[in-house]
XYZ file of C-alpha atoms in Angstrom:
530
model
C 96.389 140.194 119.173
C 99.568 140.938 117.309
C 99.991 139.274 113.980
C 102.877 136.754 113.809
C 105.930 138.552 112.498
C 107.199 135.599 110.458
C 107.796 136.962 106.970
C 107.287 133.554 105.368
C 104.025 133.061 107.243
C 102.795 136.498 106.218
C 103.065 135.654 102.531
C 99.624 135.761 100.862
C 99.688 131.976 100.501
C 99.417 131.580 104.287
C 97.465 134.711 105.189
C 94.102 132.941 104.997
C 95.248 130.175 107.329
C 96.532 132.524 110.022
C 93.627 134.941 109.667
C 90.957 132.258 110.116
C 92.945 130.543 112.875
C 93.377 133.831 114.754
C 89.674 134.592 114.508
C 88.694 131.134 115.762
C 91.201 130.711 118.614
C 89.856 131.172 122.136
C 92.010 129.477 124.785
C 90.649 131.638 127.582
C 93.461 134.199 127.643
C 94.969 136.496 125.014
C 98.520 135.417 125.885
C 97.648 131.745 125.362
C 95.958 132.572 122.053
C 99.052 134.430 120.911
C 101.317 131.588 122.038
C 99.285 129.075 120.007
C 99.438 131.193 116.837
C 103.152 131.781 117.402
C 103.868 128.037 117.678
C 102.021 127.322 114.427
C 103.954 130.115 112.678
C 107.205 128.727 114.070
C 106.361 125.251 112.746
C 105.548 126.647 109.292
C 108.748 128.660 109.188
C 111.212 126.163 110.588
C 110.039 123.326 108.371
C 111.168 120.485 110.599
C 108.841 121.260 113.467
C 109.679 122.678 116.917
C 110.661 119.320 118.380
C 114.359 119.762 119.144
C 117.304 122.146 119.357
C 117.797 122.129 115.573
C 114.489 123.971 115.204
C 115.109 126.495 117.952
C 115.786 130.066 116.881
C 113.996 129.675 113.562
C 110.658 130.850 114.840
C 108.816 134.013 113.837
C 109.957 136.245 116.709
C 113.448 137.086 115.517
C 114.654 138.951 118.566
C 114.409 135.774 120.688
C 117.384 133.549 121.363
C 117.420 129.948 120.058
C 116.946 128.460 123.518
C 114.150 130.932 124.236
C 112.274 129.679 121.169
C 112.713 126.103 122.323
C 111.734 126.908 125.891
C 108.614 128.734 124.708
C 107.470 125.633 122.878
C 108.005 123.326 125.838
C 106.152 125.765 128.083
C 103.274 125.837 125.612
C 103.151 122.036 125.260
C 103.081 121.662 129.036
C 100.417 124.316 129.631
C 97.333 122.310 130.575
C 95.289 125.525 130.561
C 95.714 125.517 126.767
C 92.720 123.245 126.218
C 93.118 120.496 123.606
C 89.436 120.767 122.776
C 89.656 124.542 122.254
C 92.690 124.191 119.974
C 90.940 121.467 117.998
C 87.859 123.647 117.661
C 89.983 126.518 116.326
C 91.643 124.206 113.799
C 88.262 122.781 112.719
C 86.897 126.302 112.244
C 89.885 127.219 110.052
C 89.368 124.018 108.034
C 85.672 124.689 107.528
C 86.375 128.282 106.481
C 88.744 127.002 103.807
C 86.170 124.419 102.708
C 83.546 127.156 102.445
C 85.923 129.212 100.307
C 86.621 126.259 97.996
C 82.896 125.607 97.582
C 83.030 121.846 96.895
C 81.744 118.692 98.529
C 83.920 117.761 101.510
C 85.257 114.252 102.061
C 86.328 113.257 105.574
C 89.129 110.691 105.431
C 89.320 108.542 108.565
C 92.512 106.636 109.313
C 94.766 105.540 112.168
C 98.552 105.501 112.334
C 100.915 104.354 115.066
C 103.271 106.774 116.799
C 106.129 104.582 117.962
C 108.040 105.682 121.064
C 109.535 102.334 122.011
C 112.785 103.794 123.387
C 111.162 106.743 125.183
C 110.940 105.323 128.700
C 109.932 108.692 130.153
C 106.532 108.322 128.446
C 104.820 106.255 131.097
C 101.390 106.438 129.432
C 102.454 104.545 126.300
C 100.261 101.666 125.131
C 101.103 98.452 123.304
C 101.075 98.801 119.505
C 100.470 96.278 116.753
C 101.568 92.810 117.861
C 102.188 94.086 121.374
C 105.936 94.391 120.957
C 105.922 98.127 120.217
C 105.071 100.971 122.587
C 103.677 104.391 121.859
C 100.355 105.941 120.919
C 97.741 105.629 118.183
C 96.767 108.712 116.240
C 93.270 108.756 114.713
C 92.736 111.565 112.206
C 89.727 112.962 110.343
C 91.204 114.813 107.345
C 88.991 117.002 105.151
C 89.637 116.786 101.401
C 87.903 118.531 98.493
C 85.935 115.986 96.456
C 86.461 117.723 93.107
C 89.968 119.130 93.473
C 91.419 116.502 95.809
C 92.926 119.402 97.772
C 93.667 118.815 101.475
C 91.484 121.299 103.366
C 92.658 120.616 106.898
C 92.189 118.351 109.894
C 88.655 118.413 111.283
C 89.515 116.340 114.322
C 92.169 114.033 115.725
C 92.796 112.093 118.886
C 95.870 110.578 120.511
C 95.147 107.216 122.132
C 97.332 106.383 125.144
C 97.188 103.683 127.809
C 94.192 105.461 129.345
C 92.318 105.661 126.012
C 91.537 108.464 123.532
C 92.178 111.987 124.784
C 88.894 113.342 123.395
C 86.647 111.277 125.699
C 85.414 114.459 127.412
C 83.989 115.813 124.145
C 83.009 112.567 122.339
C 80.760 109.967 123.967
C 82.415 106.566 123.563
C 80.098 104.762 126.013
C 76.752 106.294 125.097
C 75.497 103.730 122.556
C 72.949 101.523 124.397
C 73.633 98.702 121.914
C 76.859 97.845 123.740
C 75.643 98.070 127.350
C 75.754 94.278 127.675
C 79.521 94.219 127.180
C 81.438 92.924 130.187
C 83.499 95.431 132.150
C 86.719 94.596 130.285
C 84.920 94.941 126.945
C 83.530 98.356 127.860
C 87.013 99.475 128.850
C 88.403 98.389 125.471
C 85.554 99.924 123.481
C 87.017 103.472 123.128
C 90.255 102.044 121.690
C 88.440 100.074 118.968
C 89.207 101.750 115.614
C 85.771 101.050 114.159
C 84.069 102.408 117.254
C 86.234 105.543 117.109
C 85.164 106.130 113.484
C 81.480 105.762 114.396
C 81.769 108.074 117.419
C 83.698 110.701 115.434
C 81.204 110.597 112.544
C 78.346 111.333 114.944
C 80.290 113.787 117.101
C 81.418 115.865 114.124
C 77.823 116.497 113.054
C 77.504 119.530 115.348
C 80.859 120.895 114.149
C 79.793 120.511 110.523
C 76.522 122.342 111.170
C 74.551 120.547 108.458
C 77.258 120.830 105.801
C 77.087 117.788 103.487
C 80.084 115.468 103.816
C 81.126 111.963 102.799
C 82.989 109.896 105.394
C 85.565 107.649 103.705
C 87.396 104.656 105.159
C 89.532 101.740 104.054
C 88.707 98.065 104.595
C 89.621 98.118 108.321
C 86.463 100.247 108.784
C 84.103 97.805 107.069
C 81.450 97.951 109.787
C 77.661 98.232 109.881
C 77.685 100.371 113.031
C 79.816 102.979 111.220
C 77.221 103.069 108.443
C 74.419 103.487 110.976
C 76.332 106.293 112.722
C 76.781 108.139 109.426
C 73.098 107.771 108.586
C 72.085 108.994 112.055
C 74.337 112.039 111.480
C 72.678 112.639 108.069
C 76.019 112.027 106.363
C 77.110 109.882 103.456
C 79.837 107.254 103.528
C 82.118 105.263 101.224
C 83.719 102.238 102.897
C 85.740 99.470 101.337
C 84.693 95.952 102.273
C 87.438 93.611 103.388
C 85.875 90.206 102.693
C 82.893 88.344 101.347
C 79.591 89.356 102.928
C 76.243 87.615 103.211
C 73.637 90.053 101.951
C 69.983 90.307 101.085
C 69.154 91.459 97.585
C 65.960 92.110 95.679
C 65.384 89.116 93.435
C 65.937 89.794 89.720
C 65.051 87.686 86.641
C 68.729 87.025 85.912
C 69.371 85.507 89.341
C 69.749 81.738 89.277
C 69.284 79.303 92.134
C 73.074 79.052 92.492
C 73.187 82.619 93.827
C 71.120 81.758 96.894
C 72.607 81.151 100.328
C 70.785 80.022 103.473
C 69.559 82.511 106.083
C 72.401 83.174 108.554
C 70.804 84.975 111.504
C 70.184 88.681 111.747
C 67.189 90.575 110.383
C 64.760 88.569 108.220
C 64.557 89.266 104.509
C 61.559 91.378 103.404
C 59.206 89.992 100.737
C 60.846 89.725 97.318
C 64.427 89.522 98.700
C 66.745 86.531 98.639
C 69.876 85.711 100.620
C 73.137 85.695 98.687
C 76.777 86.731 99.037
C 78.867 89.490 97.497
C 81.287 87.080 95.815
C 78.458 85.095 94.215
C 76.782 88.211 92.849
C 79.794 90.086 91.434
C 80.421 87.902 88.324
C 76.854 88.534 87.139
C 76.893 92.335 87.329
C 76.753 94.389 84.141
C 80.106 96.167 83.994
C 80.787 99.557 82.371
C 84.168 100.982 81.309
C 85.595 103.117 84.106
C 89.159 104.255 83.376
C 92.706 103.097 82.731
C 95.187 103.538 85.544
C 98.813 102.544 85.975
C 99.693 100.086 88.721
C 103.079 99.156 90.173
C 104.180 95.722 91.368
C 102.587 96.351 94.793
C 99.208 97.295 93.325
C 99.598 101.019 93.965
C 97.905 103.304 91.461
C 99.305 106.259 89.547
C 97.482 108.453 87.071
C 100.169 108.051 84.429
C 103.032 105.865 83.319
C 105.905 107.400 85.279
C 108.363 104.508 85.405
C 109.158 101.225 83.713
C 107.693 99.239 86.611
C 104.151 100.463 85.986
C 101.565 98.502 84.024
C 98.262 99.755 82.598
C 95.101 98.373 84.162
C 91.763 98.785 82.396
C 89.075 99.081 85.015
C 85.356 98.472 84.772
C 82.663 99.433 87.248
C 79.218 98.243 88.307
C 76.744 98.717 91.147
C 74.034 96.750 92.930
C 71.649 97.571 95.785
C 72.124 95.211 98.752
C 70.873 94.895 102.316
C 73.267 94.226 105.210
C 71.397 92.322 107.876
C 73.828 90.299 109.986
C 75.182 91.107 113.475
C 78.475 93.020 113.759
C 81.331 92.640 116.223
C 82.516 94.904 119.023
C 85.142 93.868 121.595
C 85.037 90.229 120.403
C 81.261 90.005 120.799
C 78.570 90.039 118.103
C 75.672 92.486 118.412
C 72.398 92.589 116.545
C 72.197 95.872 114.635
C 69.246 98.166 115.475
C 68.107 97.878 111.872
C 69.389 96.510 108.570
C 71.311 98.901 106.351
C 70.541 99.271 102.666
C 73.628 100.295 100.715
C 74.841 100.476 97.154
C 77.616 98.041 96.365
C 80.110 99.583 93.915
C 82.591 97.173 92.389
C 85.700 98.307 90.485
C 87.532 95.419 88.816
C 90.347 94.805 86.394
C 88.715 92.345 84.021
C 91.760 91.072 82.134
C 94.948 91.286 84.231
C 98.228 89.870 82.883
C 98.731 86.179 83.471
C 99.943 85.451 86.991
C 99.070 88.948 88.254
C 96.352 89.505 90.839
C 93.573 91.656 89.423
C 92.868 95.047 90.949
C 89.548 94.866 92.787
C 87.730 97.359 95.009
C 84.379 96.545 96.568
C 82.815 99.624 98.140
C 79.692 100.235 100.230
C 78.012 103.618 100.017
C 74.709 105.374 100.660
C 75.361 107.760 97.773
C 73.326 107.359 94.592
C 74.874 104.981 92.055
C 72.194 104.646 89.389
C 74.470 105.835 86.546
C 78.067 104.991 85.587
C 79.081 108.605 86.307
C 77.734 108.407 89.869
C 79.493 105.075 90.351
C 82.735 106.630 89.107
C 82.309 109.499 91.612
C 82.081 106.974 94.456
C 85.253 105.248 93.248
C 87.020 108.617 93.017
C 86.020 109.467 96.591
C 87.696 106.269 97.753
C 90.803 106.868 95.630
C 91.320 110.220 97.370
C 91.648 108.368 100.677
C 95.388 108.268 99.994
C 95.531 111.976 100.852
C 95.513 111.044 104.529
C 98.555 108.819 103.952
C 100.384 111.825 102.477
C 99.473 113.819 105.577
C 100.750 111.062 107.878
C 104.050 110.910 105.968
C 104.497 114.655 106.279
C 103.685 114.561 109.989
C 106.047 111.668 110.751
C 108.790 111.748 108.093
C 108.752 115.501 107.497
C 108.029 116.980 110.906
C 109.445 113.889 112.673
C 106.693 113.704 115.262
C 108.074 110.385 116.540
C 111.433 111.990 117.390
C 110.101 114.421 119.972
C 110.967 113.996 123.640
C 107.747 115.268 125.171
C 106.871 112.975 128.034
C 103.144 112.236 127.721
C 100.233 111.935 125.305
C 98.734 115.319 126.235
C 101.868 117.158 125.141
C 102.158 114.986 122.012
C 98.554 115.909 121.168
C 99.315 119.644 121.465
C 102.335 119.210 119.225
C 100.235 117.212 116.724
C 97.693 120.044 116.533
C 100.414 122.610 115.847
C 102.138 120.412 113.268
C 98.877 119.455 111.562
C 98.248 123.126 110.819
C 101.806 123.607 109.558
C 101.528 120.460 107.424
C 98.372 121.835 105.823
C 100.292 124.999 104.914
C 102.910 122.894 103.116
C 100.340 120.680 101.372
C 98.326 123.718 100.339
C 101.476 125.337 98.980
C 102.006 122.256 96.794
C 98.385 122.499 95.710
C 98.742 126.199 94.855
C 101.840 125.308 92.837
C 99.797 122.727 90.924
C 101.854 119.806 92.254
C 100.530 116.500 93.643
C 100.480 116.050 97.421
C 102.707 112.966 97.199
C 104.276 110.504 94.798
C 106.311 111.004 91.657
C 105.807 114.091 89.560
C 104.256 113.856 86.126
C 106.423 114.778 83.166
C 104.743 118.176 82.902
C 105.013 118.903 86.663
C 108.653 117.827 86.640
C 109.389 120.164 83.718
C 107.618 123.110 85.374
C 109.317 122.631 88.725
C 112.771 122.130 87.219
C 112.341 125.208 85.038
C 111.158 127.316 87.991
C 114.113 126.076 90.023
C 116.701 126.929 87.372
C 115.210 130.154 85.995
C 112.236 131.422 88.033
C 110.267 133.724 85.751
C 107.341 135.660 87.351
C 105.711 135.904 83.944
C 105.648 132.109 83.519
C 105.535 130.744 87.069
C 103.278 131.832 89.903
C 104.650 132.668 93.348
C 103.658 129.320 94.817
C 105.560 127.354 92.172
C 108.641 129.581 92.500
C 108.640 129.190 96.293
C 108.187 125.436 95.973
C 111.023 125.262 93.430
C 113.374 127.103 95.775
C 112.338 124.888 98.678
C 113.108 121.867 96.499
C 116.521 123.249 95.512
C 117.486 124.213 99.056
C 116.217 120.875 100.338
C 118.546 118.952 98.055
C 116.149 117.810 95.334
C 118.320 116.711 92.394
C 115.571 117.257 89.795
C 115.940 113.755 88.398
C 112.901 112.543 86.527
C 111.779 109.877 88.996
C 112.696 111.659 92.243
C 109.580 112.431 94.338
C 109.307 115.737 96.135
C 109.261 114.038 99.527
C 108.726 115.361 103.057
C 112.434 115.352 103.992
C 113.276 117.570 101.015
C 110.359 119.894 101.737
C 111.097 120.267 105.431
C 114.813 120.882 104.893
C 114.086 123.310 102.061
C 111.397 125.181 104.014
C 113.776 125.682 106.937
C 116.575 127.024 104.737
C 114.226 129.217 102.711
C 112.808 130.672 105.930
C 116.341 131.555 107.076
C 117.043 133.276 103.750
C 113.807 135.269 103.875
C 114.528 136.195 107.484
C 117.965 137.521 106.531
C 116.567 139.365 103.522
C 113.813 141.108 105.467
C 115.435 141.684 108.841
C 119.022 142.366 107.757
C 118.454 144.226 104.503
C 120.833 147.022 105.509
C 123.678 144.614 106.240
C 123.132 142.776 102.944
C 123.181 146.083 101.067
C 126.486 147.022 102.706
C 127.963 143.634 101.789
C 126.874 144.166 98.182
C 128.804 147.440 98.133
C 131.816 145.944 99.946
C 132.329 142.387 98.622
C 136.028 142.433 99.594
C 134.990 142.516 103.274
C 133.152 139.204 102.916
C 136.202 137.692 101.147
C 138.368 138.806 104.033
C 136.059 137.176 106.558
C 136.124 133.913 104.606
C 139.944 133.942 104.521
C 140.070 134.505 108.260
């Protein structure tokens, strides 16, 4: 297969992505394989994604006309012979190859975002979103992130959920768990669209893809669910999940436990000898806390590593852990089910002990099956959860940068193909930021701001690596004003990437013309006057 001719894509920064993707792609025909690679290269090069006329003509095959580029994308998106499963497998293989190269523990961030297409009446397979007033699709993503570096490694799996349910039902078994066979017909129909159930099914289904590689599945409080924990254990995987409310638990009785900590038995599995019934909220005040770290928090409780604006306040955090046993039934489709067995987990609590008066204290309560017998291990669990925000950065890039919700494709299958292409392009952008030493999202630190501004104004190969110089030029061309508190957001990156790609295209493919213009500047002046 011919290598994509995009000069931006062939830079060493993206070579690994395209090489591993090319090796892993098998859509049943060489022409389809080439078309898939070409669409990813086009998305990387054009910045804003191949979703409309503005992107046409900026793809990697420079002899094509703008409308030909656009038509090629729509033909690809509508080609049902280009299997979604095969494309997802190729993307997963490329992600795992990158993870292998990085050589660190892999976190799998699970999250769901809404794709709103309320005004797109041609999409007849839209489903109700949120409160039922919106229409569109749900997008469930499993994003791989390096545990040590925090680097986004790629998307391991995703699914687009339409009126008919998730589009990966042929490769993931949503109805196979015998626990839920007693659900009524309507409940069974709703089961595949349940976010918690999707997480559990994906955690088990990804086990064969991962091939025994150790991973930690991470989820926010909406995934506080015993069946997810059981699915991870059955897949020989670890998990870190934030709890959303107080929980009744069983805990091994300790000398420091008073009678006030006890609660009555509330159904579920009986307590083994030596255990008592209690609740998370009753136990937390009695835990022995250790210093964790100081973070900076804004008025909405969002965390930053450093004091980057006047609205941030320092929060001194402490951490503790306790072994607990979850024994109560859990809910699916509005019905409670007895769990096959109780789940023993480590409860990791991160609290702000002394918040300012009138300010709600920062508080994370996490469940995990990782070891937590030392403060360092507890801190590692907390760090795994903190990196969950990487998936939010990916969603912003997909929706605000590549404007996935603006596309006019008429059904979920075509949206899913576009999402696969754009997810690979988004990883190229995020990995470029990583190679440049810049955060995936949020405001830049003082040092990062200085480096980027310097590379933008006076790019010096001796002081700044290629990734930083490319990122600086993308920022400049995208309209970044280099003010101290301006984030390097997706709109700037996408606009800058598109303009930089056009410049590189002109430099490489029209070098002779540019050389002539350099020797004859008066000709260009004459054209401008005309």
